[in-house]
Short mmCIF file of C-alpha atoms in Angstrom, two decimals:
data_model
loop_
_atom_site.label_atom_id
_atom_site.label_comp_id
_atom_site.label_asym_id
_atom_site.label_seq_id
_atom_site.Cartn_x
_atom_site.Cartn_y
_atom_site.Cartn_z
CA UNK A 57 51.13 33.85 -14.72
CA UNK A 58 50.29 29.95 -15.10
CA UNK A 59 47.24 30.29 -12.94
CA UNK A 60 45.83 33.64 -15.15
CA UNK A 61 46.61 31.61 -18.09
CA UNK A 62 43.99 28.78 -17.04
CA UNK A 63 41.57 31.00 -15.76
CA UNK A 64 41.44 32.87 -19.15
CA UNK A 65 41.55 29.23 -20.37
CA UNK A 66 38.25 27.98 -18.41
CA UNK A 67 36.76 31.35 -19.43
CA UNK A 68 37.16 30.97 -22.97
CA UNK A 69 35.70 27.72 -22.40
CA UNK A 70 33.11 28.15 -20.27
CA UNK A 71 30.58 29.29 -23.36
CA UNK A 72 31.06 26.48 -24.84
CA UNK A 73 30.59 23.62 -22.22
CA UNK A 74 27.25 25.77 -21.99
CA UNK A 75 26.36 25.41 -25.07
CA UNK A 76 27.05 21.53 -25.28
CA UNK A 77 25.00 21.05 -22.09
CA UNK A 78 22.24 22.85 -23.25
CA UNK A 79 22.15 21.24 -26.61
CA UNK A 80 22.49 17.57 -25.26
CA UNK A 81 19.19 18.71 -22.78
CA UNK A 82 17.22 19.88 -25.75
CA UNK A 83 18.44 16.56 -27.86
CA UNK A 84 17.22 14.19 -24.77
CA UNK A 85 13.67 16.44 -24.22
CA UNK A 86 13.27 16.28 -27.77
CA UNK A 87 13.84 12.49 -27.58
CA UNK A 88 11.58 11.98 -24.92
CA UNK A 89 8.62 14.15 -26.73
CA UNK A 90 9.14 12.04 -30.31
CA UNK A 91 8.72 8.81 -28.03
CA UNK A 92 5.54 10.26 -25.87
CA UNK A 93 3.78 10.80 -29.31
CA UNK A 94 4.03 7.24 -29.99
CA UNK A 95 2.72 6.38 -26.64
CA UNK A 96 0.08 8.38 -27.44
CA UNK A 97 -0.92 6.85 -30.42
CA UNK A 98 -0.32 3.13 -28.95
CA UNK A 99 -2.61 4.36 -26.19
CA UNK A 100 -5.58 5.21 -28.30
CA UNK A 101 -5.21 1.86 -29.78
CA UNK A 102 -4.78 -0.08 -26.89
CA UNK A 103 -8.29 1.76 -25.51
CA UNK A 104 -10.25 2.55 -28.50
CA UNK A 105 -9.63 -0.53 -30.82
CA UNK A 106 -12.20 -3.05 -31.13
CA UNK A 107 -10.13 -6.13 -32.02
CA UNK A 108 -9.09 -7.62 -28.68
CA UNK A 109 -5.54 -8.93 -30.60
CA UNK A 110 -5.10 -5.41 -32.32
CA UNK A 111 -5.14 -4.06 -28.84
CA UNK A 112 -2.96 -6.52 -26.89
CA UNK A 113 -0.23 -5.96 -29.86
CA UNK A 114 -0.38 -2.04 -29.34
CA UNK A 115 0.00 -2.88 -25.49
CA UNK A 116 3.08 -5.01 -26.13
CA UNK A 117 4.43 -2.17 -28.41
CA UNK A 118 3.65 0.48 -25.79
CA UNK A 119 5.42 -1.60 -23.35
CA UNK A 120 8.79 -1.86 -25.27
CA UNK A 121 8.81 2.00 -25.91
CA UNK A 122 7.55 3.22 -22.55
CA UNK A 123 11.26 1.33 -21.90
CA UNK A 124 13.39 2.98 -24.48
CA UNK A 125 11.81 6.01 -23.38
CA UNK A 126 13.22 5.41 -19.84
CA UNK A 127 16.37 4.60 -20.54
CA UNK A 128 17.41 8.12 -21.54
CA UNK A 129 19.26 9.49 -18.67
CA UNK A 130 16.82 11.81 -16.54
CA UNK A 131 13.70 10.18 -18.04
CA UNK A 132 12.42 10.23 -14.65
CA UNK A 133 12.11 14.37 -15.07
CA UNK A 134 10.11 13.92 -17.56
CA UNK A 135 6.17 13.89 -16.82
CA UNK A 136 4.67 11.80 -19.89
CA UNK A 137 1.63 13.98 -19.03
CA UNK A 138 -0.22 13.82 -22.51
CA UNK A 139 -0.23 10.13 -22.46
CA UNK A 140 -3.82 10.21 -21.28
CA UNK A 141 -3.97 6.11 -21.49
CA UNK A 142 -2.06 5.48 -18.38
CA UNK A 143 -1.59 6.80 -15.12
CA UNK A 144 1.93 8.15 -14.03
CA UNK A 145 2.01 9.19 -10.42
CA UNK A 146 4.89 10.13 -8.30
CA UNK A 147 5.63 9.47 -4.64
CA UNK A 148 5.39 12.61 -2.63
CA UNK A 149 9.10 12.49 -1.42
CA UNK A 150 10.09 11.96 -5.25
CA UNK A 151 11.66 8.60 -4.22
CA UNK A 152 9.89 6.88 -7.22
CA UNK A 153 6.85 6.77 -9.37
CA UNK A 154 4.37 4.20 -10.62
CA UNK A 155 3.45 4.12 -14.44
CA UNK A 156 0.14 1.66 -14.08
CA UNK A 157 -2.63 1.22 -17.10
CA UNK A 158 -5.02 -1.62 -17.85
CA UNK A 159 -6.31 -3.51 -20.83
CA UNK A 160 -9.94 -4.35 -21.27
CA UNK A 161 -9.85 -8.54 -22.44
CA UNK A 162 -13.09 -9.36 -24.86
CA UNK A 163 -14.55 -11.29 -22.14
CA UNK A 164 -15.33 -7.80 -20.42
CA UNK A 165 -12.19 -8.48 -17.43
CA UNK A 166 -9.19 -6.39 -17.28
CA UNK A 167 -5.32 -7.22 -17.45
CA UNK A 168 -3.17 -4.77 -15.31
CA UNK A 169 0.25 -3.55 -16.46
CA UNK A 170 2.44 -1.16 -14.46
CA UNK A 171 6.05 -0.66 -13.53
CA UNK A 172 7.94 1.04 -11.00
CA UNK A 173 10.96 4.08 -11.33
CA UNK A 174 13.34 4.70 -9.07
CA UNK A 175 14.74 8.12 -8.65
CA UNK A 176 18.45 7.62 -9.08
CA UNK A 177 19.66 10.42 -10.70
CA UNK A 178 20.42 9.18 -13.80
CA UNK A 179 20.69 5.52 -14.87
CA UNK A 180 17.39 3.61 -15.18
CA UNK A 181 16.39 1.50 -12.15
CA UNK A 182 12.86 -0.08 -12.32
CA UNK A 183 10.69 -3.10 -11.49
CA UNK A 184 8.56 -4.14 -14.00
CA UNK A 185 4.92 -4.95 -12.45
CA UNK A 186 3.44 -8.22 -13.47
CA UNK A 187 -0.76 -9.00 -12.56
CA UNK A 188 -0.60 -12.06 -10.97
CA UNK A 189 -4.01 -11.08 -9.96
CA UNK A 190 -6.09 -14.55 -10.99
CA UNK A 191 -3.40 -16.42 -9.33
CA UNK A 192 -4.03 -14.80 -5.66
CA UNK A 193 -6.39 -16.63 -4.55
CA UNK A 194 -6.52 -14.71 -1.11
CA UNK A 195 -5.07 -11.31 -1.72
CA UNK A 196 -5.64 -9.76 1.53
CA UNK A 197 -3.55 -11.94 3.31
CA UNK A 198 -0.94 -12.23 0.42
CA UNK A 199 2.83 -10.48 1.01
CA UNK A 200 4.30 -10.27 -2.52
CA UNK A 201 6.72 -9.03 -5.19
CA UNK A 202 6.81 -6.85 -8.21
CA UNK A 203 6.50 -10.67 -9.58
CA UNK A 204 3.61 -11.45 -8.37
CA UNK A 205 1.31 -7.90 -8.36
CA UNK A 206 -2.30 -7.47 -6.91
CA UNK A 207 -2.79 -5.21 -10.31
CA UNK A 208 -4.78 -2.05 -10.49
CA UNK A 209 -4.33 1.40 -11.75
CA UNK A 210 -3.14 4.11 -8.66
CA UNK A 211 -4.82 7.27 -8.34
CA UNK A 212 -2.82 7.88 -5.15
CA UNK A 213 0.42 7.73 -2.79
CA UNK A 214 0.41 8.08 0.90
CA UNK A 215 3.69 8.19 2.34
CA UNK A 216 4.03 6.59 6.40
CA UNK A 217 7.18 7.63 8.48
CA UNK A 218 6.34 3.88 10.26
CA UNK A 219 9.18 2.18 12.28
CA UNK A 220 9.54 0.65 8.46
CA UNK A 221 8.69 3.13 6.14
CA UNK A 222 6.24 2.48 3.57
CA UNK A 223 3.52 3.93 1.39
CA UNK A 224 -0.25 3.12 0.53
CA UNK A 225 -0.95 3.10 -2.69
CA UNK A 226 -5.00 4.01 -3.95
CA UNK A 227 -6.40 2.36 -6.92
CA UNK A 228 -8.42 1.12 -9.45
CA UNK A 229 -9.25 -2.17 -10.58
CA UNK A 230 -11.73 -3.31 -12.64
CA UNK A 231 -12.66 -6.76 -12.95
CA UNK A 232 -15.91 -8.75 -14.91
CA UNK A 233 -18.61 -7.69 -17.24
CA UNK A 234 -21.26 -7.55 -13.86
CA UNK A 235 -18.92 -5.86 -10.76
CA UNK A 236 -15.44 -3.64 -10.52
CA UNK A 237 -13.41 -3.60 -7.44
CA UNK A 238 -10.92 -0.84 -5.78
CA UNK A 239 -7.82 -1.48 -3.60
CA UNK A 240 -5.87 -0.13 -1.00
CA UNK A 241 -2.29 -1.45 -1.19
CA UNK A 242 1.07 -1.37 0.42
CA UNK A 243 4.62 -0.26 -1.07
CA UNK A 244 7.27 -1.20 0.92
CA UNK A 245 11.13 -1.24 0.15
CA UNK A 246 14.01 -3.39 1.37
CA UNK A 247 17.09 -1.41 0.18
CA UNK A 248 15.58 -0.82 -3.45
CA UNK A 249 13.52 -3.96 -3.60
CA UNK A 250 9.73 -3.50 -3.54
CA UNK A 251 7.31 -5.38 -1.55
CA UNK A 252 3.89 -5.12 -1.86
CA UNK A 253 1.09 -5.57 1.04
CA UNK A 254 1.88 -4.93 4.87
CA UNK A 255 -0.28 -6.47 7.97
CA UNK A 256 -1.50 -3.35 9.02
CA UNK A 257 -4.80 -2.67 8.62
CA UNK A 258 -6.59 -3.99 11.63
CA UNK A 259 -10.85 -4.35 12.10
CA UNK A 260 -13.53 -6.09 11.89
CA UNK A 261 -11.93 -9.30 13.72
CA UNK A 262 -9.26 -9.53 10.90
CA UNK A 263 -5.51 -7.69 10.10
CA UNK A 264 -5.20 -7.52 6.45
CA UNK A 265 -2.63 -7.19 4.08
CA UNK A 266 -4.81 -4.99 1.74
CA UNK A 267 -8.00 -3.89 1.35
CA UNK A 268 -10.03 -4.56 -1.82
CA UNK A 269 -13.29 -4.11 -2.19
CA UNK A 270 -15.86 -5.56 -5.07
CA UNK A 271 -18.84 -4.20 -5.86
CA UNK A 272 -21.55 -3.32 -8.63
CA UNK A 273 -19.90 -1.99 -11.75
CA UNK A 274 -23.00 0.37 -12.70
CA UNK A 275 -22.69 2.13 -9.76
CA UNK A 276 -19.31 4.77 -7.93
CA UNK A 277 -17.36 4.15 -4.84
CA UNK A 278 -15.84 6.86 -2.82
CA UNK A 279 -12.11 5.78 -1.51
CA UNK A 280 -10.30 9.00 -0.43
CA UNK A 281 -7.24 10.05 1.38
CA UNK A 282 -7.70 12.57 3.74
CA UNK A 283 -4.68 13.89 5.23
CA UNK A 284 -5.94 16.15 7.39
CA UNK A 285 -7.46 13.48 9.75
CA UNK A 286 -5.17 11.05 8.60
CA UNK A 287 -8.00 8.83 7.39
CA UNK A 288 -8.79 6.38 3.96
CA UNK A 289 -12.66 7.53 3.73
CA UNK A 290 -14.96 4.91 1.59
CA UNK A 291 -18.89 4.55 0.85
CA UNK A 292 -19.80 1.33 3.00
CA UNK A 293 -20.66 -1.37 0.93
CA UNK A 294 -24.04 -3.54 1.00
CA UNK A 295 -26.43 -5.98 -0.80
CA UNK A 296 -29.71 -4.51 -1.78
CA UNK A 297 -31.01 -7.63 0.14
CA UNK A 298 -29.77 -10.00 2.92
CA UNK A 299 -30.06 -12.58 1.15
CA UNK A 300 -27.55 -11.44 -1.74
CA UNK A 301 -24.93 -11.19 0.39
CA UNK A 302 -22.52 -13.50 -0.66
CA UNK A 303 -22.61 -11.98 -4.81
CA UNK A 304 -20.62 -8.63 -4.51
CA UNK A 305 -21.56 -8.13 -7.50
CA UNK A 306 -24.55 -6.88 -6.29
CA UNK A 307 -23.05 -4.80 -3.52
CA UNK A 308 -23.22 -1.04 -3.91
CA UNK A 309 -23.12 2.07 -1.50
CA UNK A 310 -25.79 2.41 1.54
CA UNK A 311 -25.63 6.06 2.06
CA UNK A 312 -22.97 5.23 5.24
CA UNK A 313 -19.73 5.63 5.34
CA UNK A 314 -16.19 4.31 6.96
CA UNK A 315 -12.83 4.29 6.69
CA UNK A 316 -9.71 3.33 7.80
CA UNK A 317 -7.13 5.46 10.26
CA UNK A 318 -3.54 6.00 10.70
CA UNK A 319 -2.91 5.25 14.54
CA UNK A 320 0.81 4.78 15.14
CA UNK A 321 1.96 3.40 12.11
CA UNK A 322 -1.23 1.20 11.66
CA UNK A 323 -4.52 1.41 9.76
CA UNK A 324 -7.75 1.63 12.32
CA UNK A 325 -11.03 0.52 11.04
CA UNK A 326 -13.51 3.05 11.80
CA UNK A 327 -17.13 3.44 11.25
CA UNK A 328 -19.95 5.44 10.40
CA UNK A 329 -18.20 8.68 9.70
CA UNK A 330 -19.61 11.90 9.32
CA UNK A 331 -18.23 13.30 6.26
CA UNK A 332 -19.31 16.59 7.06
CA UNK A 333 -16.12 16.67 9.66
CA UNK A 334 -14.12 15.61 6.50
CA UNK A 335 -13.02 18.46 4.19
CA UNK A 336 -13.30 18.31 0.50
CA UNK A 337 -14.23 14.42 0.46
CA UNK A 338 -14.58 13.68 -3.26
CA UNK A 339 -13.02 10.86 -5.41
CA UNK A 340 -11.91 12.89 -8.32
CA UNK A 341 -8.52 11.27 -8.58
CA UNK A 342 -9.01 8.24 -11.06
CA UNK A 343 -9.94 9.02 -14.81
CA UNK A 344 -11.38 6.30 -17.19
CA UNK A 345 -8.95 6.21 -19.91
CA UNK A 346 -11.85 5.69 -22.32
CA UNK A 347 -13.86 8.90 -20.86
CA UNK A 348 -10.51 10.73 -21.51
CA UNK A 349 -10.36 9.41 -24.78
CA UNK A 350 -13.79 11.00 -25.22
CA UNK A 351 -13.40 14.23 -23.75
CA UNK A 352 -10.03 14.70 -26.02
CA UNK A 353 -11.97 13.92 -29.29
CA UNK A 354 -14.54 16.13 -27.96
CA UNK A 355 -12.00 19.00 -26.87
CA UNK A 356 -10.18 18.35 -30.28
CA UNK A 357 -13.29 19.13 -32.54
CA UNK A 358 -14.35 21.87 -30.60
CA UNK A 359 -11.31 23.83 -31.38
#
């Protein structure tokens, strides 16, 4: 009798509990939706806004509700996927994701900001990314911290199943008024702390940390994952002249290109690949946020 008594009990109840979950999921969603709006809006500013002050304070703004936003339990389910502004990318295996975005400075250079999520479940757990960027004064050969970040603005995650696990981590980083540079980083965690650059990518008489690469901002640079040759394609880089060799600035694709491949846990240089043995090689992945900007306003008065 006592045991037919709970079960009617937990049945009668049952509804309920239901309905309290469900309305607690709608309150946090709806939470999370009223705080992407004002991400939005910060964005916009922090893109679009001529006065260089105007658009650090929106940045600073952004940053402290990108944080509240977080903090709700299960944040990390939600996508933030109309904040055009940044770029929130998650690790294949859903271990964590990177939230990355820069701000253009008057004098034409760019200030990287960026954290990292962990995937716990529930509680917040991140690792706020800080550009240490003019500080590194060799960042290939530079092992660092969340402290002390080689900043840029991922496009894409690579997961390795290495002896150490770790991930490589595709990006964007502009840099002066006359050339832009992209990098090919390294994620790497000790228990939940994150490390970033790894000693594995080996060529051209040197092992490197990370790869960066500088060259001509009026002009594109392929850098591509391929996974089905387990290969980081790029254009190969080159002065129009010999004798400009030492100002990257001037540096821009030669028609040839290279890349790097995974052999045994390690990055490979390789050269002069034939790209028509590479399917689907395009570099599609990384959006200007101020092109977005213009293709939204364009999108919005269209409909």
């Amino acid at each position: 009798m006592k045991s037919l008594v709970v079960t009617c009990f937990l049945l009668a109840a049952m509804p309920r509990l239901i309905f309290a979950q469900h309305s607690d999921e709608n309150g946090r969603i709806k939470q999370l939706n009223l705080y992407q709006d004002t991400l939005i809006e910060l964005g916009k500013k922090f893109i679009n806004d001529e006065n260089d002050l105007e658009r650090k304070n929106a940045n600073y703004a952004f940053i402290k509700t990108l944080v509240n936003a977080l903090k709700i339990p299960n944040s990390f389910l939600f996508g933030f996927d109309s904040v055009k502004s940044i770029k929130v990318i998650n690790s294949p295996d859903n271990r964590f994701r990177i939230f990355s975005w820069n701000i253009k400075n008057s004098d034409g250079s760019y200030r990287f900001y960026g954290t990292i999520q962990l995937n716990t479940g529930g509680k917040l757990k991140m690792y706020p990314l800080e550009d240490y960027s003019p500080l590194l004064k060799n960042p290939e050969d530079s092992v660092t911290d969340n402290r002390k970040w080689y900043g840029a603005q991922y496009y894409k995650i690579v997961p390795v199943y290495a002896p150490k696990p770790y991930y490589i981590l595709v990006g964007w980083k502009g840099y002066t008024v006359e050339s832009t540079k992209k990098v090919i980083d390294v994620l790497s965690f000790t228990g939940d702390k994150p490390e970033l650059g790894m000693h594995i990518f080996d060529g051209n008489g040197k092992t490197r940390a990370r790869v960066v690469f500088e060259y001509n901002r009026e002009v594109s640079m392929l850098l591509r994952y391929v996974p089905e040759n387990n290969t980081i394609v790029f254009d190969h880089l080159a002065p129009p002249d010999p004798k400009l060799k030492a100002q990257h600035s001037s540096y821009g694709p030669d028609l040839t290109y290279s890349g790097y491949k995974l052999k045994n846990g390690r990055w490979v240089y390789v050269d002069n690949i034939d790209l028509r043995n590479m399917p689907e090689v395009r570099d599609e992945e990384y959006v200007d946020p101020k092109k977005q900007a213009q293709l939204d306003k364009a999108a919005a008065k269209s409909n």
